Coordinates of C-alpha atoms and ligand atoms in Angstrom, one line a residue:
M100 CA -23.9 -140.8 20.7
T101 CA -25.8 -137.8 20.8
D102 CA -27.8 -136.7 23.7
K103 CA -31.2 -137.5 21.7
K104 CA -30.1 -141.0 21.2
K105 CA -29.2 -141.5 25.1
H106 CA -31.9 -142.4 27.4
G107 CA -32.6 -142.3 31.2
I108 CA -30.1 -140.9 33.2
A109 CA -27.5 -140.7 30.5
R110 CA -29.4 -138.1 28.8
G111 CA -28.2 -134.2 29.3
L112 CA -24.9 -134.9 31.2
T113 CA -23.7 -132.1 33.5
N114 CA -20.9 -130.3 31.8
Y115 CA -17.5 -131.1 33.2
G116 CA -15.7 -130.8 30.0
D117 CA -15.4 -134.9 29.8
A118 CA -18.9 -136.9 29.2
D119 CA -17.6 -140.1 30.2
F120 CA -16.6 -138.6 33.5
S121 CA -19.8 -136.8 33.7
L122 CA -22.0 -140.0 33.6
Y123 CA -19.6 -142.0 35.9
L124 CA -20.0 -139.4 38.3
R125 CA -23.6 -139.1 38.0
R126 CA -23.8 -142.9 38.1
S127 CA -22.1 -143.1 41.5
F128 CA -24.0 -140.4 42.9
A129 CA -27.4 -142.1 41.7
K130 CA -26.1 -145.5 43.0
S131 CA -26.1 -143.6 46.6
T132 CA -29.7 -143.8 46.5
G133 CA -29.6 -147.6 46.5
L134 CA -30.7 -148.1 43.1
S135 CA -29.1 -151.3 41.0
A136 CA -27.2 -150.8 37.8
E137 CA -29.9 -152.7 36.3
M138 CA -32.4 -149.9 37.6
L139 CA -30.5 -147.3 36.4
A140 CA -29.9 -148.7 32.9
R141 CA -33.6 -148.2 32.6
P142 CA -35.5 -145.1 30.6
V143 CA -36.5 -142.7 33.2
V144 CA -40.3 -141.3 33.7
G145 CA -39.9 -138.1 35.6
I146 CA -42.8 -137.3 37.9
A147 CA -43.4 -133.5 38.3
Q148 CA -45.2 -133.3 41.3
A149 CA -46.8 -130.3 43.1
A150 CA -47.2 -131.3 46.5
G151 CA -46.6 -129.1 49.6
G152 CA -47.8 -128.3 53.2
F153 CA -49.0 -125.3 51.8
N154 CA -51.4 -126.9 49.4
S155 CA -54.3 -128.6 51.1
C156 CA -55.9 -129.7 47.8
H157 CA -52.7 -131.8 47.2
R158 CA -52.3 -133.5 50.5
H159 CA -53.0 -136.7 48.9
F160 CA -50.2 -136.3 46.4
P161 CA -47.6 -138.9 48.1
E162 CA -50.1 -141.8 47.5
L163 CA -50.8 -140.7 44.2
V164 CA -47.3 -140.4 43.2
D165 CA -46.7 -143.9 44.6
A166 CA -49.1 -145.1 42.3
V167 CA -47.4 -143.3 39.3
K168 CA -44.1 -144.8 40.3
R169 CA -45.7 -148.2 40.4
G170 CA -47.0 -148.1 36.8
V171 CA -43.6 -146.8 35.5
L172 CA -42.0 -149.6 37.3
A173 CA -44.5 -152.4 36.0
A174 CA -43.7 -151.2 32.4
G175 CA -39.9 -151.4 33.0
G176 CA -39.0 -148.0 33.5
L177 CA -37.5 -146.0 36.6
P178 CA -39.5 -143.4 37.8
L179 CA -37.8 -140.2 39.6
D180 CA -40.1 -137.8 41.0
F181 CA -39.2 -134.1 41.4
P182 CA -41.2 -131.3 43.3
T183 CA -42.4 -128.3 41.3
I184 CA -43.4 -124.9 43.0
S185 CA -46.7 -125.8 44.7
L186 CA -49.5 -123.1 44.1
G187 CA -52.3 -123.2 46.6
E188 CA -55.0 -121.2 45.6
I189 CA -55.9 -119.9 49.1
F190 CA -52.4 -119.6 50.4
L191 CA -50.8 -117.1 48.4
N192 CA -50.2 -113.4 48.2
P193 CA -51.1 -111.5 46.4
T194 CA -52.7 -114.0 44.1
S195 CA -51.6 -117.7 42.8
M196 CA -52.1 -116.1 39.4
M197 CA -48.9 -114.0 39.8
F198 CA -46.9 -117.2 40.2
R199 CA -48.4 -119.5 37.2
N200 CA -45.8 -118.6 35.1
L201 CA -43.0 -119.0 37.7
M202 CA -44.0 -122.6 38.0
A203 CA -44.3 -122.8 34.0
M204 CA -40.8 -121.9 34.1
D205 CA -39.8 -124.3 36.8
V206 CA -41.6 -127.2 35.2
E207 CA -40.4 -126.4 31.6
E208 CA -36.6 -125.9 32.8
M209 CA -36.7 -129.1 35.2
I210 CA -38.1 -131.1 32.7
R211 CA -35.3 -130.0 30.3
A212 CA -32.4 -130.0 32.6
Q213 CA -33.1 -133.3 34.3
P214 CA -32.4 -136.6 32.6
M215 CA -35.7 -137.9 31.6
D216 CA -37.4 -139.6 28.7
A217 CA -41.1 -138.8 29.6
V218 CA -42.8 -136.9 32.2
V219 CA -46.0 -137.3 34.2
L220 CA -47.3 -134.1 35.4
V221 CA -49.2 -134.3 38.6
G222 CA -51.1 -131.2 39.6
G223 CA -54.7 -130.3 40.6
C224 CA -55.4 -126.8 42.5
D225 CA -56.1 -124.0 40.0
K226 CA -52.9 -122.6 38.9
T227 CA -51.1 -125.9 38.7
V228 CA -52.4 -127.9 35.8
P229 CA -52.1 -125.1 33.3
A230 CA -48.5 -124.1 34.9
L231 CA -47.8 -127.9 34.1
L232 CA -49.1 -127.8 30.6
M233 CA -47.6 -124.5 29.7
G234 CA -44.1 -126.1 30.9
A235 CA -44.7 -129.3 29.4
A236 CA -45.7 -127.7 26.1
S237 CA -42.4 -125.5 25.9
A238 CA -40.1 -128.3 27.0
D239 CA -41.8 -130.7 24.6
L240 CA -41.0 -134.0 25.9
P241 CA -43.6 -137.0 26.0
A242 CA -45.9 -135.8 28.7
V243 CA -49.2 -137.1 30.6
Q244 CA -51.1 -134.8 32.7
L245 CA -52.5 -136.7 35.8
V246 CA -54.9 -134.5 37.8
G247 CA -55.3 -134.9 41.8
G248 CA -59.1 -135.0 41.3
P249 CA -62.1 -133.1 42.9
M250 CA -63.2 -133.3 46.6
L251 CA -66.0 -134.9 47.8
P252 CA -69.1 -133.0 48.9
M253 CA -70.1 -133.6 52.6
S254 CA -73.6 -133.6 54.1
Y255 CA -74.1 -130.9 56.8
H256 CA -77.2 -130.1 58.6
G257 CA -79.3 -131.7 56.1
E258 CA -77.7 -130.5 52.7
R259 CA -74.5 -131.2 50.9
L260 CA -71.8 -128.9 51.0
G261 CA -68.5 -128.5 48.7
A262 CA -66.1 -125.9 48.0
C263 CA -66.5 -123.5 46.9
T264 CA -69.7 -122.2 45.5
D265 CA -71.2 -122.7 48.8
C266 CA -68.7 -120.9 50.5
R267 CA -69.5 -117.8 48.7
R268 CA -73.2 -118.4 49.0
F269 CA -73.1 -118.8 52.7
W270 CA -70.7 -115.9 53.0
A271 CA -73.1 -113.7 50.9
K272 CA -75.8 -114.9 53.6
Y273 CA -73.5 -114.0 56.5
R274 CA -73.0 -110.5 55.1
A275 CA -76.8 -110.0 54.6
K276 CA -77.2 -111.0 58.3
E277 CA -79.2 -113.9 57.3
I278 CA -77.0 -116.3 59.2
S279 CA -75.0 -115.9 62.4
A280 CA -71.4 -116.0 63.3
H281 CA -71.9 -119.2 65.1
E282 CA -73.5 -120.8 61.9
I283 CA -70.9 -119.3 59.6
E284 CA -68.1 -120.9 62.0
G285 CA -69.9 -124.3 61.6
I286 CA -70.0 -124.1 57.8
E287 CA -66.4 -122.9 57.7
G288 CA -65.3 -126.4 58.9
N289 CA -67.7 -128.4 56.6
L290 CA -66.9 -126.8 53.1
A291 CA -63.7 -128.6 52.2
T292 CA -63.6 -132.0 54.0
T293 CA -61.4 -134.3 51.9
A294 CA -58.3 -134.2 49.8
G295 CA -58.6 -133.0 46.3
S296 CA -59.7 -129.7 44.2
C297 CA -62.8 -127.8 44.6
A298 CA -65.9 -129.8 44.3
V299 CA -67.6 -127.9 41.5
M300 CA -66.7 -126.4 38.4
G301 CA -64.2 -124.0 39.3
T302 CA -61.0 -123.5 37.6
A303 CA -59.3 -126.6 38.9
S304 CA -62.0 -128.8 37.5
T305 CA -62.4 -127.0 34.5
M306 CA -58.7 -127.2 33.7
A307 CA -58.7 -131.1 34.5
A308 CA -61.5 -131.2 31.8
L309 CA -59.6 -129.2 29.2
A310 CA -56.4 -131.7 29.9
E311 CA -58.5 -134.5 29.1
A312 CA -60.2 -132.7 26.0
L313 CA -56.9 -131.7 24.7
G314 CA -55.9 -135.2 24.8
M315 CA -53.2 -134.9 27.3
S316 CA -54.8 -137.0 29.9
L317 CA -56.1 -140.5 30.0
P318 CA -59.7 -140.8 29.0
G319 CA -62.0 -140.7 31.7
T320 CA -59.6 -139.4 34.2
A321 CA -60.5 -135.7 34.9
A322 CA -63.6 -136.0 37.2
I323 CA -62.3 -139.1 39.4
P324 CA -62.7 -137.8 42.8
A325 CA -59.4 -137.3 44.6
V326 CA -60.5 -140.0 47.1
H327 CA -61.7 -142.6 44.7
A328 CA -59.8 -146.0 44.3
D329 CA -59.7 -145.4 40.7
R330 CA -57.7 -142.0 41.1
L331 CA -54.8 -144.5 42.2
R332 CA -55.6 -146.6 39.1
A333 CA -55.8 -143.6 37.0
A334 CA -52.1 -142.8 38.4
E335 CA -50.6 -146.3 37.7
A336 CA -52.0 -146.1 34.2
S337 CA -50.5 -142.6 33.7
G338 CA -47.1 -144.0 34.7
R339 CA -47.5 -147.0 32.4
Q340 CA -48.5 -144.7 29.7
A341 CA -45.6 -142.3 30.0
M342 CA -43.4 -145.5 29.5
A343 CA -45.1 -146.2 26.2
M344 CA -44.7 -142.8 24.8
I345 CA -41.0 -142.9 25.1
G346 CA -39.3 -142.8 21.9
T347 CA -42.5 -141.6 20.0
D348 CA -43.7 -138.6 18.6
L349 CA -46.4 -138.2 21.1
R350 CA -45.2 -135.1 22.3
P351 CA -47.2 -132.0 23.4
S352 CA -46.3 -130.2 20.2
R353 CA -48.3 -133.0 18.2
I354 CA -51.1 -133.3 20.6
I355 CA -51.7 -129.5 21.5
T356 CA -53.1 -128.0 18.4
E357 CA -55.1 -125.5 16.9
K358 CA -57.9 -128.2 16.5
S359 CA -57.3 -129.8 20.1
I360 CA -57.3 -126.3 21.6
E361 CA -60.8 -125.8 19.9
N362 CA -61.8 -128.9 21.1
A363 CA -61.1 -127.7 24.6
L364 CA -62.6 -124.4 23.9
R365 CA -65.8 -126.3 23.2
V366 CA -65.4 -128.5 26.1
L367 CA -65.1 -125.4 28.2
L368 CA -68.1 -123.7 27.1
A369 CA -70.2 -126.9 27.2
I370 CA -69.3 -127.7 30.9
G371 CA -70.2 -123.9 32.1
G372 CA -66.5 -123.8 32.9
S373 CA -64.4 -121.1 34.7
T374 CA -63.6 -117.7 33.2
N375 CA -59.8 -118.3 34.5
A376 CA -59.5 -121.5 32.3
L377 CA -59.9 -119.1 29.0
I378 CA -56.9 -117.1 30.3
H379 CA -55.1 -120.5 31.0
L380 CA -55.8 -122.3 27.6
T381 CA -54.9 -119.0 25.9
A382 CA -51.8 -119.2 27.7
I383 CA -51.3 -123.1 26.7
A384 CA -52.1 -122.2 23.1
G385 CA -49.8 -119.1 23.0
R386 CA -47.1 -121.9 24.0
V387 CA -47.5 -123.9 20.8
G388 CA -47.8 -120.9 18.5
V389 CA -51.8 -120.9 18.4
K390 CA -53.8 -117.9 19.2
I391 CA -57.3 -117.8 20.3
S392 CA -59.5 -115.0 19.1
L393 CA -62.1 -113.7 21.3
D394 CA -64.3 -113.3 18.0
R395 CA -63.6 -117.1 17.8
L396 CA -64.8 -117.6 21.1
N397 CA -68.2 -115.7 20.7
A398 CA -69.0 -117.6 17.5
I399 CA -68.1 -121.0 19.2
S400 CA -70.1 -119.9 22.4
D401 CA -73.3 -119.3 20.3
E402 CA -73.6 -122.8 18.8
T403 CA -72.0 -124.8 21.9
P404 CA -74.8 -125.4 24.7
I405 CA -74.1 -126.0 28.1
L406 CA -74.4 -129.8 28.7
V407 CA -73.5 -130.1 32.2
D408 CA -75.6 -129.3 35.3
L409 CA -73.2 -128.4 37.8
K410 CA -72.6 -125.8 40.5
P411 CA -72.0 -122.8 39.9
T412 CA -74.1 -122.7 37.0
G413 CA -76.3 -125.7 38.1
Q414 CA -77.1 -127.8 41.0
H415 CA -74.6 -131.0 41.2
Y416 CA -70.9 -131.4 42.0
M417 CA -67.8 -132.9 40.4
S418 CA -68.3 -136.1 42.1
D419 CA -71.8 -136.4 40.2
L420 CA -70.2 -135.8 36.8
F421 CA -68.0 -138.6 37.5
S422 CA -70.9 -140.9 38.3
A423 CA -72.7 -139.5 35.3
G424 CA -70.0 -140.6 32.9
G425 CA -67.4 -138.0 33.5
I426 CA -65.8 -135.8 30.6
G427 CA -66.1 -138.8 28.1
A428 CA -70.0 -138.5 28.3
V429 CA -69.7 -134.6 27.7
M430 CA -67.5 -135.2 24.6
R431 CA -69.4 -137.8 23.1
E432 CA -72.4 -135.5 23.0
L433 CA -70.3 -132.8 21.7
K434 CA -68.9 -135.3 18.7
P435 CA -70.7 -133.5 16.0
L436 CA -68.7 -130.3 16.7
L437 CA -65.5 -131.7 17.7
H438 CA -62.3 -132.2 15.3
L439 CA -62.1 -136.1 15.8
D440 CA -59.0 -136.6 14.2
C441 CA -56.8 -135.2 16.9
V442 CA -54.2 -137.4 18.7
T443 CA -54.2 -138.1 22.3
V444 CA -51.6 -139.4 24.7
T445 CA -52.3 -142.8 24.1
G446 CA -51.9 -142.5 20.1
E447 CA -55.5 -143.2 19.2
T448 CA -57.4 -140.2 17.8
L449 CA -60.0 -138.6 19.7
G450 CA -62.9 -140.1 17.4
E451 CA -61.5 -143.6 18.6
R452 CA -61.3 -142.6 22.2
L453 CA -65.1 -141.6 22.2
S454 CA -66.1 -144.4 20.0
G455 CA -68.5 -146.8 21.6
D456 CA -71.4 -145.9 24.3
T457 CA -71.1 -145.9 28.3
F458 CA -73.9 -145.3 31.0
V459 CA -74.9 -141.7 31.4
D460 CA -76.7 -140.1 34.0
R461 CA -79.1 -137.3 31.9
A462 CA -79.9 -135.6 35.2
V463 CA -76.2 -134.3 34.9
V464 CA -75.0 -134.6 31.4
R465 CA -77.8 -133.5 28.9
P466 CA -78.0 -134.7 25.5
L467 CA -76.8 -132.1 22.9
N468 CA -80.6 -131.8 21.6
D469 CA -81.9 -131.1 24.8
P470 CA -79.2 -129.1 26.7
F471 CA -79.0 -127.5 30.3
Q472 CA -78.6 -124.2 28.5
S473 CA -78.9 -123.8 24.8
Q474 CA -75.6 -121.3 24.6
G475 CA -72.4 -121.6 25.9
G476 CA -71.3 -120.0 29.2
L477 CA -68.9 -117.6 28.3
V478 CA -68.7 -114.8 25.7
A479 CA -66.6 -111.9 25.1
L480 CA -67.7 -108.0 25.2
F481 CA -66.0 -105.5 22.9
G482 CA -66.6 -101.7 23.2
S483 CA -65.2 -98.2 24.2
L484 CA -64.9 -99.6 27.6
A485 CA -62.9 -102.8 26.4
P486 CA -61.3 -102.3 22.9
N487 CA -59.3 -105.5 23.7
G488 CA -62.1 -107.3 25.2
A489 CA -63.9 -108.4 28.3
I490 CA -65.5 -111.7 29.3
I491 CA -68.8 -112.4 31.1
K492 CA -70.0 -115.8 32.3
R493 CA -73.5 -115.6 30.9
S494 CA -74.7 -118.8 32.3
A495 CA -73.7 -117.8 35.8
A496 CA -75.4 -114.4 35.5
D497 CA -78.6 -112.8 35.7
P498 CA -80.0 -112.5 32.4
R499 CA -82.2 -109.4 33.7
L500 CA -79.1 -107.5 34.1
F501 CA -77.9 -108.2 30.6
E502 CA -79.3 -105.1 28.5
R503 CA -79.2 -102.2 30.3
E504 CA -77.2 -98.9 31.1
G505 CA -76.1 -97.8 34.4
R506 CA -74.3 -95.2 36.5
A507 CA -70.7 -95.9 37.6
V508 CA -69.9 -96.1 40.9
V509 CA -66.2 -96.3 40.8
F510 CA -63.5 -97.9 43.4
T511 CA -59.9 -97.2 42.3
S512 CA -58.0 -99.9 43.7
L513 CA -58.6 -103.0 46.1
D514 CA -57.8 -101.0 48.9
D515 CA -60.4 -98.4 48.2
L516 CA -62.7 -100.9 47.7
A517 CA -61.9 -102.6 51.0
V518 CA -62.6 -99.3 52.7
R519 CA -65.7 -98.1 51.1
I520 CA -67.8 -101.0 49.7
D521 CA -69.8 -101.0 53.2
A522 CA -69.7 -97.6 54.0
P523 CA -73.4 -96.6 55.1
D524 CA -72.8 -93.2 53.1
L525 CA -71.7 -95.1 49.7
D526 CA -73.8 -93.4 47.2
V527 CA -75.2 -96.7 45.5
T528 CA -78.5 -98.1 44.3
P529 CA -79.2 -101.7 43.0
D530 CA -79.4 -100.3 39.2
D531 CA -75.8 -98.8 39.4
F532 CA -72.7 -100.6 37.9
L533 CA -70.0 -101.2 40.5
V534 CA -66.4 -100.4 38.8
L535 CA -63.0 -101.6 40.1
Q536 CA -60.1 -100.1 38.5
N537 CA -56.3 -101.3 39.0
A538 CA -56.8 -105.0 39.9
G539 CA -55.5 -106.3 36.2
P540 CA -52.1 -108.1 35.6
K541 CA -49.6 -105.0 35.9
S542 CA -51.8 -103.4 38.6
G543 CA -49.3 -104.6 41.2
Y544 CA -52.1 -106.7 42.8
A545 CA -51.4 -109.4 39.8
M546 CA -55.1 -109.7 38.7
P547 CA -56.5 -111.3 41.8
E548 CA -60.0 -113.0 41.7
A549 CA -61.7 -109.8 43.0
G550 CA -64.0 -109.1 40.2
Y551 CA -66.9 -110.8 42.2
L552 CA -67.0 -107.3 44.0
P553 CA -69.4 -107.9 47.0
I554 CA -72.6 -106.5 47.0
P555 CA -72.5 -103.3 49.1
A556 CA -73.7 -104.1 52.8
K557 CA -76.7 -101.8 52.8
L558 CA -78.1 -103.4 49.5
A559 CA -77.5 -107.0 50.8
R560 CA -79.3 -106.5 53.8
A561 CA -81.9 -105.0 51.6
G562 CA -82.1 -108.2 49.6
V563 CA -80.2 -107.2 46.7
K564 CA -78.4 -110.4 45.2
D565 CA -76.8 -109.3 42.0
M566 CA -75.4 -106.3 40.4
V567 CA -73.4 -105.5 37.3
R568 CA -70.0 -105.3 38.2
I569 CA -67.0 -104.4 36.1
S570 CA -63.3 -104.8 36.5
D571 CA -59.9 -106.0 34.8
A572 CA -59.7 -108.6 37.5
R573 CA -60.4 -112.1 37.5
M574 CA -63.1 -114.2 39.3
S575 CA -63.0 -117.6 41.0
G576 CA -64.4 -120.3 38.8
T577 CA -66.8 -121.1 41.5
A578 CA -68.4 -117.5 41.7
Y579 CA -71.5 -116.5 40.2
G580 CA -73.1 -113.0 39.3
T581 CA -73.3 -110.4 36.4
I582 CA -69.8 -109.9 36.4
V583 CA -68.0 -108.5 33.6
L584 CA -64.1 -109.2 34.0
H585 CA -60.5 -109.3 32.2
V586 CA -61.4 -105.7 30.9
S587 CA -58.4 -104.9 28.6
P588 CA -56.4 -102.9 28.1
E589 CA -56.3 -102.4 31.9
A590 CA -56.6 -99.6 33.9
A591 CA -52.9 -99.7 35.1
I592 CA -51.4 -99.2 31.5
G593 CA -54.1 -96.6 31.1
G594 CA -57.1 -98.6 29.4
P595 CA -60.4 -96.8 29.1
L596 CA -61.5 -98.4 32.4
A597 CA -58.8 -95.9 34.2
L598 CA -60.7 -93.0 32.7
V599 CA -64.2 -93.9 34.1
R600 CA -65.4 -91.8 37.2
D601 CA -68.2 -91.9 39.5
G602 CA -71.6 -91.2 37.7
D603 CA -70.4 -91.9 34.5
R604 CA -72.9 -93.9 32.1
I605 CA -72.0 -97.3 30.8
A606 CA -74.0 -99.5 28.7
L607 CA -74.0 -103.3 28.7
S608 CA -75.3 -105.4 26.1
V609 CA -74.7 -109.1 26.3
S610 CA -76.5 -109.6 23.1
R611 CA -74.7 -107.2 21.1
R612 CA -71.5 -108.3 23.0
S613 CA -70.9 -104.7 23.7
L614 CA -69.5 -102.7 26.6
E615 CA -69.6 -99.1 26.0
L616 CA -68.4 -95.9 28.2
R617 CA -70.7 -93.4 27.4
V618 CA -68.4 -90.3 27.9
D619 CA -67.3 -87.9 25.1
D620 CA -63.7 -88.1 23.7
A621 CA -62.9 -84.6 24.7
E622 CA -63.5 -85.6 28.3
L623 CA -61.8 -88.7 28.0
A624 CA -58.7 -86.9 26.6
K625 CA -58.5 -84.8 29.6
R626 CA -58.8 -87.7 31.8
R627 CA -56.3 -89.4 29.8
A628 CA -53.5 -86.6 30.1
L629 CA -53.9 -87.0 33.9
H630 CA -53.4 -91.0 34.0
R631 CA -50.2 -92.2 35.7
P632 CA -49.2 -95.7 34.8
V633 CA -47.8 -98.1 37.6
T634 CA -43.8 -97.9 37.7
L635 CA -41.4 -100.4 38.4
D636 CA -40.0 -98.4 41.4
N637 CA -39.5 -100.4 44.5
T638 CA -40.0 -103.9 42.8
R639 CA -37.3 -106.4 42.5
G640 CA -37.0 -110.2 41.8
Y641 CA -39.5 -112.1 40.2
A642 CA -42.2 -109.2 40.9
R643 CA -40.1 -107.0 38.7
L644 CA -39.9 -109.7 35.9
Y645 CA -43.7 -110.2 36.2
L646 CA -44.5 -106.7 36.0
Q647 CA -42.2 -106.1 33.0
S648 CA -43.1 -109.1 31.1
V649 CA -46.9 -110.0 31.9
L650 CA -49.2 -109.6 29.0
Q651 CA -52.9 -108.9 29.2
A652 CA -55.9 -111.4 29.5
E653 CA -56.3 -111.8 25.6
A654 CA -52.6 -113.2 25.5
G655 CA -53.3 -115.5 28.4
C656 CA -51.3 -113.3 30.9
D657 CA -48.0 -115.4 29.9
F658 CA -44.9 -113.6 30.0
D659 CA -43.9 -112.2 26.5
F660 CA -40.7 -113.9 26.3
L661 CA -42.3 -117.3 26.9
R662 CA -44.7 -117.6 24.1
K663 CA -44.2 -118.9 20.7
L664 CA -46.5 -116.3 18.7
Ligands
LIG285 FE1 -57.3 -125.7 45.1 FE2 -59.8 -124.7 44.6 S1 -58.5 -123.9 46.3 S2 -58.7 -126.2 43.7

């Protein structure tokens, strides 16, 4: 019997040169856990779970994993959970982005190496869901994505607060001296008060929505709050569904296709989702051999309105979206624009999944013919400053800044930014463009969420709330502002961004999708000759692998050797 025909713990035997001995030895060790022979003969559902003491967003995972196990057991299987690397967004240095690919490799290899017939992927915080989906797509075993769900916002001094758009809003007020140190301390303790991922349409919520849009999660599960009893029922149902998928062709390679990826892109735009999610979706697509073109993004963005009124683009929280009908309500509105023949984890098509009507709260999920905003949230910009593209989240930006030329105020690194941004003698006006260099994937900072450059203190105190900011960094999905991100090629490898100097003129036109550096070619050639790329000196281990192999934003920042393209 080949390994493929074997199931459960008989799959993928450890190689001792004697298969029967390997199975006997494995059974004897498995029996040491107290499992009966009857249980050990069952199909195995692995549960890849990213819990950890350094991940506050996942603190409810033990209960969630128990519920998945309940579902697997009820369906006649044996659930075996295993830990993955856990990426707690706020707890990692230099940034969780550096470790997404490491987690994806961990997930892929452990799904492949351990004996399981299907897997439930349990993640939530920003990078964990893309890493799980990337790894599962490459391993290509039947897989169901279960997300941890969003936190609940809580009332504090008469207003609802929720991580993390409110975190930034109050920090900007504190920097502008509009609130005191005492007040910010009180707010600090009331921004994130329950288990779960950030309460707004940040990266975690966006990725949860995209997992459902791709068909990799059960319907209606993306927006269930982490602490809601339905979240546990979704976990139980995910365990059952993983059992139902064993032996079928409902593998990621059948579910994550060019069409379902385009559906996910539509949903990303319609929910005003995170810029980070574009990188992650590109990386997931790359694992199944699908390329996301930024030109296609622009075309789709123009014809896909924003339907959801959620922070940071709007005013509501994820728990409101859940009560309003969830991602299913959004996708029902988008039906004329979606590929309805895509298959989902349940085996039903997307069209079947979206048939029938449910309650929709129109204050949160707008109809297609009366949207919240008429065009999608994200667009790509191209031009001499970003030959391979850059991204702006126009839905969370100030349209008054969309068509203008400005003088560059350049920060050559994050360290330079930290030292000078609040200097009283910084030569800067509200009409200038703040430019941050060397914060891209290969910069040594691993593309942190630093693109949301703070407004220089002296301007913030004068009431300036937004300025054009340009970098090769990323931005938190919970942030807002006229911020151009993911400039490619990045400065560290000698992209045009590296050649910008203080006082240069830069022209931004969101309507023309352009970002131009107005410096003549001869001058740029002189500057280019002086540029020194980042070297691998003094790097070792994973950091070295990362610097050697990470691709630019338009390739999803995946490693060159992991993509199928
Ligand atoms: Fe974990 Fe926002 S910090 S989801």
